[in-house]
Short mmCIF file of C-alpha atoms in Angstrom, two decimals:
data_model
loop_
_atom_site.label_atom_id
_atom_site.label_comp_id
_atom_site.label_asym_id
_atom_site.label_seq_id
_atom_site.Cartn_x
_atom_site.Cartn_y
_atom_site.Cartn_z
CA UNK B 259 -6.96 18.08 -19.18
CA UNK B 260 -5.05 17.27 -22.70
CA UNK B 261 -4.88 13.67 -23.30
CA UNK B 262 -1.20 13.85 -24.28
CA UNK B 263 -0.29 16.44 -21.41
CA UNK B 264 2.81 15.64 -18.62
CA UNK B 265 2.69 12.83 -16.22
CA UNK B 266 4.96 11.97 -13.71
CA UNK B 267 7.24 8.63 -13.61
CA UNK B 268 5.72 6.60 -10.73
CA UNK B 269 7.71 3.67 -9.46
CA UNK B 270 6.64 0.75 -6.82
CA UNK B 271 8.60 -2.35 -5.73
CA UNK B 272 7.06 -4.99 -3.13
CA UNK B 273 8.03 -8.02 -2.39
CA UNK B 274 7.19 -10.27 -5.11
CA UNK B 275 8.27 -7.61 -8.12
CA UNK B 276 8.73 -4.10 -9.27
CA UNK B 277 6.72 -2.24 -11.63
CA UNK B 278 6.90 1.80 -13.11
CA UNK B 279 4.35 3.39 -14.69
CA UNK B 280 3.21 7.24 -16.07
CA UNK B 281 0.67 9.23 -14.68
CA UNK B 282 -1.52 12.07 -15.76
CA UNK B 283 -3.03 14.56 -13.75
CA UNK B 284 -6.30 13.23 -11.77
CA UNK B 285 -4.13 9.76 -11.07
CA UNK B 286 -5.29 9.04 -14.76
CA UNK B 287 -2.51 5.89 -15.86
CA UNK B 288 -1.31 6.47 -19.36
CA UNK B 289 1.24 3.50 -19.73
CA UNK B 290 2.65 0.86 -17.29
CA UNK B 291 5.56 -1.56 -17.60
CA UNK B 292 5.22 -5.60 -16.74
CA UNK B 293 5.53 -6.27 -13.30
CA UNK B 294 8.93 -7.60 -12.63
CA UNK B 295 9.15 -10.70 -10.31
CA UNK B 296 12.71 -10.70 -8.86
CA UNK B 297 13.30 -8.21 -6.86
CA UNK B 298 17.63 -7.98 -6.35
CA UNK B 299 19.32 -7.65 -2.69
CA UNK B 300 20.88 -4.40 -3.87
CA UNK B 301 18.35 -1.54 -4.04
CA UNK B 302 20.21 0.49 -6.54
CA UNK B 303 20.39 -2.18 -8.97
CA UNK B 304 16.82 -2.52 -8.54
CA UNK B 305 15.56 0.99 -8.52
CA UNK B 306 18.28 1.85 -11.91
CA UNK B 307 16.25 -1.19 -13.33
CA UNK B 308 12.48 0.20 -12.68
CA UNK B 309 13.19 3.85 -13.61
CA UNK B 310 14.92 3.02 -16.68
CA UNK B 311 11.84 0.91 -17.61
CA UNK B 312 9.73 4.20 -16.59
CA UNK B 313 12.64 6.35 -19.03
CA UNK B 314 11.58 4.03 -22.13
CA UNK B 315 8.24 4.45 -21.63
CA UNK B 316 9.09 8.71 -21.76
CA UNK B 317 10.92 7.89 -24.91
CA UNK B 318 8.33 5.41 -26.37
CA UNK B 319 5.25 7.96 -25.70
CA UNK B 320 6.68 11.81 -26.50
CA UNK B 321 5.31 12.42 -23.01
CA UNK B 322 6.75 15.57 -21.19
CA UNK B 323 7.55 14.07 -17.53
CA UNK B 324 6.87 16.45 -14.16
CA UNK B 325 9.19 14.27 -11.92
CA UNK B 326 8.93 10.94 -10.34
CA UNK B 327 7.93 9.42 -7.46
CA UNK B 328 8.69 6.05 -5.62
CA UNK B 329 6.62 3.80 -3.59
CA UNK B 330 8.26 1.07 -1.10
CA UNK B 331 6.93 -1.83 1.59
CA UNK B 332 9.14 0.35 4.22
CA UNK B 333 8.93 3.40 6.83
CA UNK B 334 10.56 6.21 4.92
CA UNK B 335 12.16 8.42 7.73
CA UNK B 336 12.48 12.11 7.10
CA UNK B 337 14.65 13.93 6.61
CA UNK B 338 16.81 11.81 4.77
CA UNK B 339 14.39 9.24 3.13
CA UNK B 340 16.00 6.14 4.80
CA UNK B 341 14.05 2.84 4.40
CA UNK B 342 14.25 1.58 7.79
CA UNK B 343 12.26 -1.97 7.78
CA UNK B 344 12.56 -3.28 4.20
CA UNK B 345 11.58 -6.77 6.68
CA UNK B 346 10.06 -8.30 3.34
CA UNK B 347 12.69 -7.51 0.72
CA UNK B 348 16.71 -8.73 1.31
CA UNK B 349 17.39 -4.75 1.84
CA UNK B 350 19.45 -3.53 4.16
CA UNK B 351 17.95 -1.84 7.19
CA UNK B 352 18.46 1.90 6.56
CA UNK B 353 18.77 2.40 3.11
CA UNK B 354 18.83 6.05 1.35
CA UNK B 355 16.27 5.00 -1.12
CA UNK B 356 15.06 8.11 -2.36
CA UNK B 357 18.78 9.27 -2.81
CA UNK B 358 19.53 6.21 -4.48
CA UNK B 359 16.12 6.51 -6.56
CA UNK B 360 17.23 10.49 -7.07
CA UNK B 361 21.01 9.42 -8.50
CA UNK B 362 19.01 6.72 -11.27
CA UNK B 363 16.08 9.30 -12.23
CA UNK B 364 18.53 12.15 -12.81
CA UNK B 365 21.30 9.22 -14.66
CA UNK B 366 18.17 8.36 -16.80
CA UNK B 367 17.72 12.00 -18.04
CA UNK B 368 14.81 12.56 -16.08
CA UNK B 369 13.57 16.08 -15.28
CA UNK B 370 12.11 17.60 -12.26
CA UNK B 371 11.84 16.35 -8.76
CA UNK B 372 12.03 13.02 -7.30
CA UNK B 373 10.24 11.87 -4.20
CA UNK B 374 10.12 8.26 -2.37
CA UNK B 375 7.71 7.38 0.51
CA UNK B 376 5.74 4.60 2.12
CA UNK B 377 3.77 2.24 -0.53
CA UNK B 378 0.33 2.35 2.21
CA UNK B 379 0.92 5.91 2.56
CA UNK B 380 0.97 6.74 -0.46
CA UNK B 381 -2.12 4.52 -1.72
CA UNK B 382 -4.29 6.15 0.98
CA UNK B 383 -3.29 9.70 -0.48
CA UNK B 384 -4.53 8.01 -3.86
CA UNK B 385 -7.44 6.81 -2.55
CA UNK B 386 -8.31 9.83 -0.91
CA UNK B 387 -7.68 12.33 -3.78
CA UNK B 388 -9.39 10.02 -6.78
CA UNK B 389 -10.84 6.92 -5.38
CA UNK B 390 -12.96 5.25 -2.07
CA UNK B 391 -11.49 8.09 0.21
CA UNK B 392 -12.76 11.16 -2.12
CA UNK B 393 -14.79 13.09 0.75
CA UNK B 394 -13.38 11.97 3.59
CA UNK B 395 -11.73 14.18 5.92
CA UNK B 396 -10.03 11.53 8.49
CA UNK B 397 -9.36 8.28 6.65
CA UNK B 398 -8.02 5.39 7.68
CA UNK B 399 -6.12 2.85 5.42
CA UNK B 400 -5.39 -0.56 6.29
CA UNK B 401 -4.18 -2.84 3.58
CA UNK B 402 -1.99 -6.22 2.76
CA UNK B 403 -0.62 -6.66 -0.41
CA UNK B 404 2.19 -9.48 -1.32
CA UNK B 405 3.39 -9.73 2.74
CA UNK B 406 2.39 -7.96 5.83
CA UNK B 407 0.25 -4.99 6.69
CA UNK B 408 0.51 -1.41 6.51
CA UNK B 409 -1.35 1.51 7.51
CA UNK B 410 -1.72 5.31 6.71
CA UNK B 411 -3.74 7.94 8.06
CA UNK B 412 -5.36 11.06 6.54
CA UNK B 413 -6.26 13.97 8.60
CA UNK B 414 -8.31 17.05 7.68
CA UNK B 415 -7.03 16.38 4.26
CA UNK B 416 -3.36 16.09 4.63
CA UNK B 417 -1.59 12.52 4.88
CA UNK B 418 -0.08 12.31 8.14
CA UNK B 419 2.92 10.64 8.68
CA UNK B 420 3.99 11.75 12.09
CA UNK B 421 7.52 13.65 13.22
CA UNK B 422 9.80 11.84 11.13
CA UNK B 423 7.35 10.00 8.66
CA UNK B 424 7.09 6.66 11.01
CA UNK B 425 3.62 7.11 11.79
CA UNK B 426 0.58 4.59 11.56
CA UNK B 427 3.11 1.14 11.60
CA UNK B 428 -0.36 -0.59 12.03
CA UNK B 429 1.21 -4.13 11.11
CA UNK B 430 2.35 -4.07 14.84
CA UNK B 431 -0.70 -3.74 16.96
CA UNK B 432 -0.70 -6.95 18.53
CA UNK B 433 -3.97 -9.17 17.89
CA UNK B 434 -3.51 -12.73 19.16
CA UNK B 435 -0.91 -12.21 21.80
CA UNK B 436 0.03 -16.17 21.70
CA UNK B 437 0.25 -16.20 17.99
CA UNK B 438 2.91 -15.93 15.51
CA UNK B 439 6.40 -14.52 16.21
CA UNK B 440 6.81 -11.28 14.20
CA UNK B 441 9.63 -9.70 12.22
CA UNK B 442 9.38 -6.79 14.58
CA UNK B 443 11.06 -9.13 17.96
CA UNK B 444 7.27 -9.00 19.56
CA UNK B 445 4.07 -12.21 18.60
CA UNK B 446 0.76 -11.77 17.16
CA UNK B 447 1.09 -8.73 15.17
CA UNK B 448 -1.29 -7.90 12.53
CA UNK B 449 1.43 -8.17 10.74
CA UNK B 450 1.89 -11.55 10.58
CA UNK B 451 -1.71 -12.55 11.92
CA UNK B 452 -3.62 -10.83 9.30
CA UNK B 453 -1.66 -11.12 5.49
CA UNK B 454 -1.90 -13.31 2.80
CA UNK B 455 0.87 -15.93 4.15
CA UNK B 456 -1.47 -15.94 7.44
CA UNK B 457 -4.71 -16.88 5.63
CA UNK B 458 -2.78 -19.87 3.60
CA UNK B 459 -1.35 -21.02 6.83
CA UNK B 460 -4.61 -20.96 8.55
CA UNK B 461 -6.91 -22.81 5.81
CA UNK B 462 -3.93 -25.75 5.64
CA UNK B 463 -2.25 -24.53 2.71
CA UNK B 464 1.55 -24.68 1.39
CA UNK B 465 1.82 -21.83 -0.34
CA UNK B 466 3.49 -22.29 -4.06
CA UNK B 467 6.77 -20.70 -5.30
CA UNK B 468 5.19 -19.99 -8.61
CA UNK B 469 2.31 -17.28 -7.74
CA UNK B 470 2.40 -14.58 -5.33
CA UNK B 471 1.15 -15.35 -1.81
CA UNK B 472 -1.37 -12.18 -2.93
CA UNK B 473 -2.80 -13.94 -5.81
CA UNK B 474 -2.92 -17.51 -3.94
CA UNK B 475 -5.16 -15.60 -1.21
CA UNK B 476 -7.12 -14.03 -3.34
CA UNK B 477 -8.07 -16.71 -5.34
CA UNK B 478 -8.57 -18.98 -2.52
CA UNK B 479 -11.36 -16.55 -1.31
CA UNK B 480 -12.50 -16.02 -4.72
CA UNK B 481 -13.11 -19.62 -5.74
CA UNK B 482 -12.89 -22.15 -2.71
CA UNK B 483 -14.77 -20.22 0.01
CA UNK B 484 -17.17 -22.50 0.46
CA UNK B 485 -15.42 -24.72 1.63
CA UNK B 486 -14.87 -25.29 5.45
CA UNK B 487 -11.09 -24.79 6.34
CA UNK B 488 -11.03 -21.46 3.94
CA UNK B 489 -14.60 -20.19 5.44
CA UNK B 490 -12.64 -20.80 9.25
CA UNK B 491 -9.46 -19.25 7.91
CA UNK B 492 -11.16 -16.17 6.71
CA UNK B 493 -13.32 -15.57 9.69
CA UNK B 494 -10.13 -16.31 11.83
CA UNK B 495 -8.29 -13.10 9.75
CA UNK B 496 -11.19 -11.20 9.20
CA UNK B 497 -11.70 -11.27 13.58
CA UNK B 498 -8.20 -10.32 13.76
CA UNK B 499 -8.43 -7.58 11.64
CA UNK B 500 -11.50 -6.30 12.94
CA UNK B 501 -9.21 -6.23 16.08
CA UNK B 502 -7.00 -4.13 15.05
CA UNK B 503 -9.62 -1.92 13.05
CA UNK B 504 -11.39 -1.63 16.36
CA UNK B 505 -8.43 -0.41 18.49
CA UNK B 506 -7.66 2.16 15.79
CA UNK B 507 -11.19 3.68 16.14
CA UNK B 508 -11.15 4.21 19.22
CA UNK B 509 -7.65 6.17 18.65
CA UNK B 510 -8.25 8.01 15.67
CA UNK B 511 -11.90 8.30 14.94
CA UNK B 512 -11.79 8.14 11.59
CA UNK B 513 -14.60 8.83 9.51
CA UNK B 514 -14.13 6.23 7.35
CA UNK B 515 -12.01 3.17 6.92
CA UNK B 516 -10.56 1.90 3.47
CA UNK B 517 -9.52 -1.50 2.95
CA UNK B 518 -6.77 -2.73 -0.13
CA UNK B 519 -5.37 -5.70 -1.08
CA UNK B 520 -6.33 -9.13 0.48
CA UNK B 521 -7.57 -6.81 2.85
CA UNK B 522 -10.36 -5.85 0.18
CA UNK B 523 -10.69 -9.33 -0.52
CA UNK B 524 -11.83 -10.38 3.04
CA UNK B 525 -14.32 -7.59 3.21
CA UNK B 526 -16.11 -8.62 0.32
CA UNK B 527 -16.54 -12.00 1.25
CA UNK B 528 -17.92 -11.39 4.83
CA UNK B 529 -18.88 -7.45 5.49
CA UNK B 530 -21.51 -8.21 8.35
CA UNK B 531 -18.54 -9.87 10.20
CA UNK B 532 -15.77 -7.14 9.62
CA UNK B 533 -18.03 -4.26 10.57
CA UNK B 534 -19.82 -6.46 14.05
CA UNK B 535 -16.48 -7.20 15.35
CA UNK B 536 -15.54 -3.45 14.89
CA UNK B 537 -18.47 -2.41 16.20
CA UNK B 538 -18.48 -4.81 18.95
CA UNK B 539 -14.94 -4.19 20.23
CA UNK B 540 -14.92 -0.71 19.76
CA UNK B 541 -15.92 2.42 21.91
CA UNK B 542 -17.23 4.60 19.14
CA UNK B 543 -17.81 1.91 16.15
CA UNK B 544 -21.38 0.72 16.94
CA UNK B 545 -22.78 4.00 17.56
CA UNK B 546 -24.68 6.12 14.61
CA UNK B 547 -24.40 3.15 12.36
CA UNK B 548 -20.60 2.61 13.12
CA UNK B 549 -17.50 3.59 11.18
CA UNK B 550 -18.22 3.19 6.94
CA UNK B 551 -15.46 0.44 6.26
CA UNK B 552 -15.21 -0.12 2.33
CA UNK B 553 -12.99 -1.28 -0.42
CA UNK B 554 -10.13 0.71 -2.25
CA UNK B 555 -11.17 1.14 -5.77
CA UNK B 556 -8.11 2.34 -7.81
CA UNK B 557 -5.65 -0.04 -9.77
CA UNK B 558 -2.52 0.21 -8.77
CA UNK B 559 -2.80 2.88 -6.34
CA UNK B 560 0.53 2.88 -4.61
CA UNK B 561 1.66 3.84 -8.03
CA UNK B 562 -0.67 6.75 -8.47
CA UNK B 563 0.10 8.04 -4.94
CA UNK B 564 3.97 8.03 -6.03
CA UNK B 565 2.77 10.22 -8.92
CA UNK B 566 0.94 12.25 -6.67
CA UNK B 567 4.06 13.11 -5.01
CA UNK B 568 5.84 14.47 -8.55
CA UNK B 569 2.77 16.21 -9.34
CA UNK B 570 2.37 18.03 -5.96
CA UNK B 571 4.38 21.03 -7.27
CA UNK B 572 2.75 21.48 -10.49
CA UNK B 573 -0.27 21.75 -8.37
CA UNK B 574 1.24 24.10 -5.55
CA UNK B 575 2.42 26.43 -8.53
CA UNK B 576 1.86 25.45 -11.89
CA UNK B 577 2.92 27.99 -14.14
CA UNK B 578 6.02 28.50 -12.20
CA UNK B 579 7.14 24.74 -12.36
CA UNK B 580 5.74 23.49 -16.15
CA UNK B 581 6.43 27.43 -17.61
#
């Protein structure tokens, strides 16, 4: 593949910032913006902000651009790509991001096609294509990044996102049924049992305005795990989401399971416990060695899934979209 070939414009915004970035074929990243902390109540300010970030870095690198894709903490319902539970950004419920995110790539001078879906979703298709997933024909993703958790599925290849896109809402299998009340109207989701606000709250912790709740779990994990209350409040998140892992075996026998963000985190500091609970408190995880549960690998992947989107027609037909 030419080092200086087309990428795609790949966009992600989460709760604690926005970033855009271009991608190459084989989710190779050729340039990325900062991160962005604010993230505005109005999604078209927002999403005009991150793809004209994405525009000057077309302009600054000469680079031919495919399309662009756009990752979001939401369900994406098809077929009109509304956001329908932006719970961790001010959004409104229902939102027409990807027409919104269409209207700014195409007012930027962007070429080809533009495509918005699920950030989890869209890091599992990542994953699967060019990282921990390569080889897998039924994956499972389960991952926590700045607040909450999502899920996404792969079957036989092919991300599955159900009838209308809304499938795998994994945050809201219930896990500790007198635990914390949940976004969704229901307690003790994974949602809110099993992110990075949950493991603060657990080890005693007031979490800090000035770093994301991500970073402040991570490096919690990474440099005070030793000590008591952070050993308990990992082992208390990493039994809930061995839970939840547990129930989903039994569902969707995967044949593997991928882990991202804090998610990743808690898996590296305690595997034996992740994969006994699964096994224990599932029907199919403790037999022929259980289900492989490992880490995601790629940077940013939720940004290379979005690209993965733009470059899906090049792939289906290339010489009829780049000629």
């Amino acid at each position: 593949v030419a080092e200086d070939g087309p990428v795609a414009l790949a966009a992600q915004i989460h709760a604690d910032g926005f970033r855009a970035a271009l991608v190459g074929l084989g989710g190779r990243i050729v340039a990325t913006t900062p991160g962005c902390e604010t993230v505005d109540a109005d999604p078209a300010k927002v999403l005009g902000t991150v793809v004209e970030a994405g525009a000057e870095l077309l302009r600054s690198t000469g680079r031919r651009c495919v399309g662009a894709g756009l990752a979001v903490p939401s369900a994406v319902a098809e077929p009109d790509g509304l956001a329908l539970n932006p719970l961790h950004l001010a959004w409104p419920v229902g939102e027409p991001v990807r027409r919104i995110f269409v209207e700014c790539v195409r007012a930027a001078g962007i070429t080809g096609p533009a495509f918005a879906g699920n950030d989890v979703n869209l890091a599992a298709l990542a994953e699967h294509r060019h990282g921990a997933g390569r080889g897998a024909r039924d994956l499972l993703c389960v991952a926590t990044g700045h607040r909450g958790v999502g899920g996404a599925l792969v079957l036989d290849g092919r991300l599955h996102t159900g009838s209308s896109g809304l499938a795998l809402e994994v945050g809201h299998l219930t896990v500790n049924p007198e635990g914390r009340p949940c976004h969704c109207g229901s307690r003790g989701c994974l949602d809110v049992e099993a992110d990075p606000l949950a493991l603060l709250v657990e080890a005693g912790l007031d979490p800090g305005p000035e770093v994301s709740l991500l970073q402040q779990a991570t490096d919690l994990l990474r440099t005070r795990y030793d000590e008591p209350a952070v050993r308990r409040a990992a082992e208390t998140l990493i039994d809930r989401l061995g839970l939840g892992l547990a129930g989903l075996v039994n569902i969707l026998n995967p044949d593997r399971i991928i882990l991202g963000g804090l998610h990743r985190t808690l898996l590296e500091a305690d595997p034996d416990r992740l994969c006994a609970v699964v096994a224990a408190r599932s029907l199919w995880g403790g037999q022929s060695g259980g289900v492989p549960i490992l880490p995601c690998t790629l940077d940013h992947d939720s940004l290379v899934g979005a690209a993965e989107l733009a470059w899906q027609p090049v792939l289906d037909d290339p010489l009829g979209t780049l000629g």
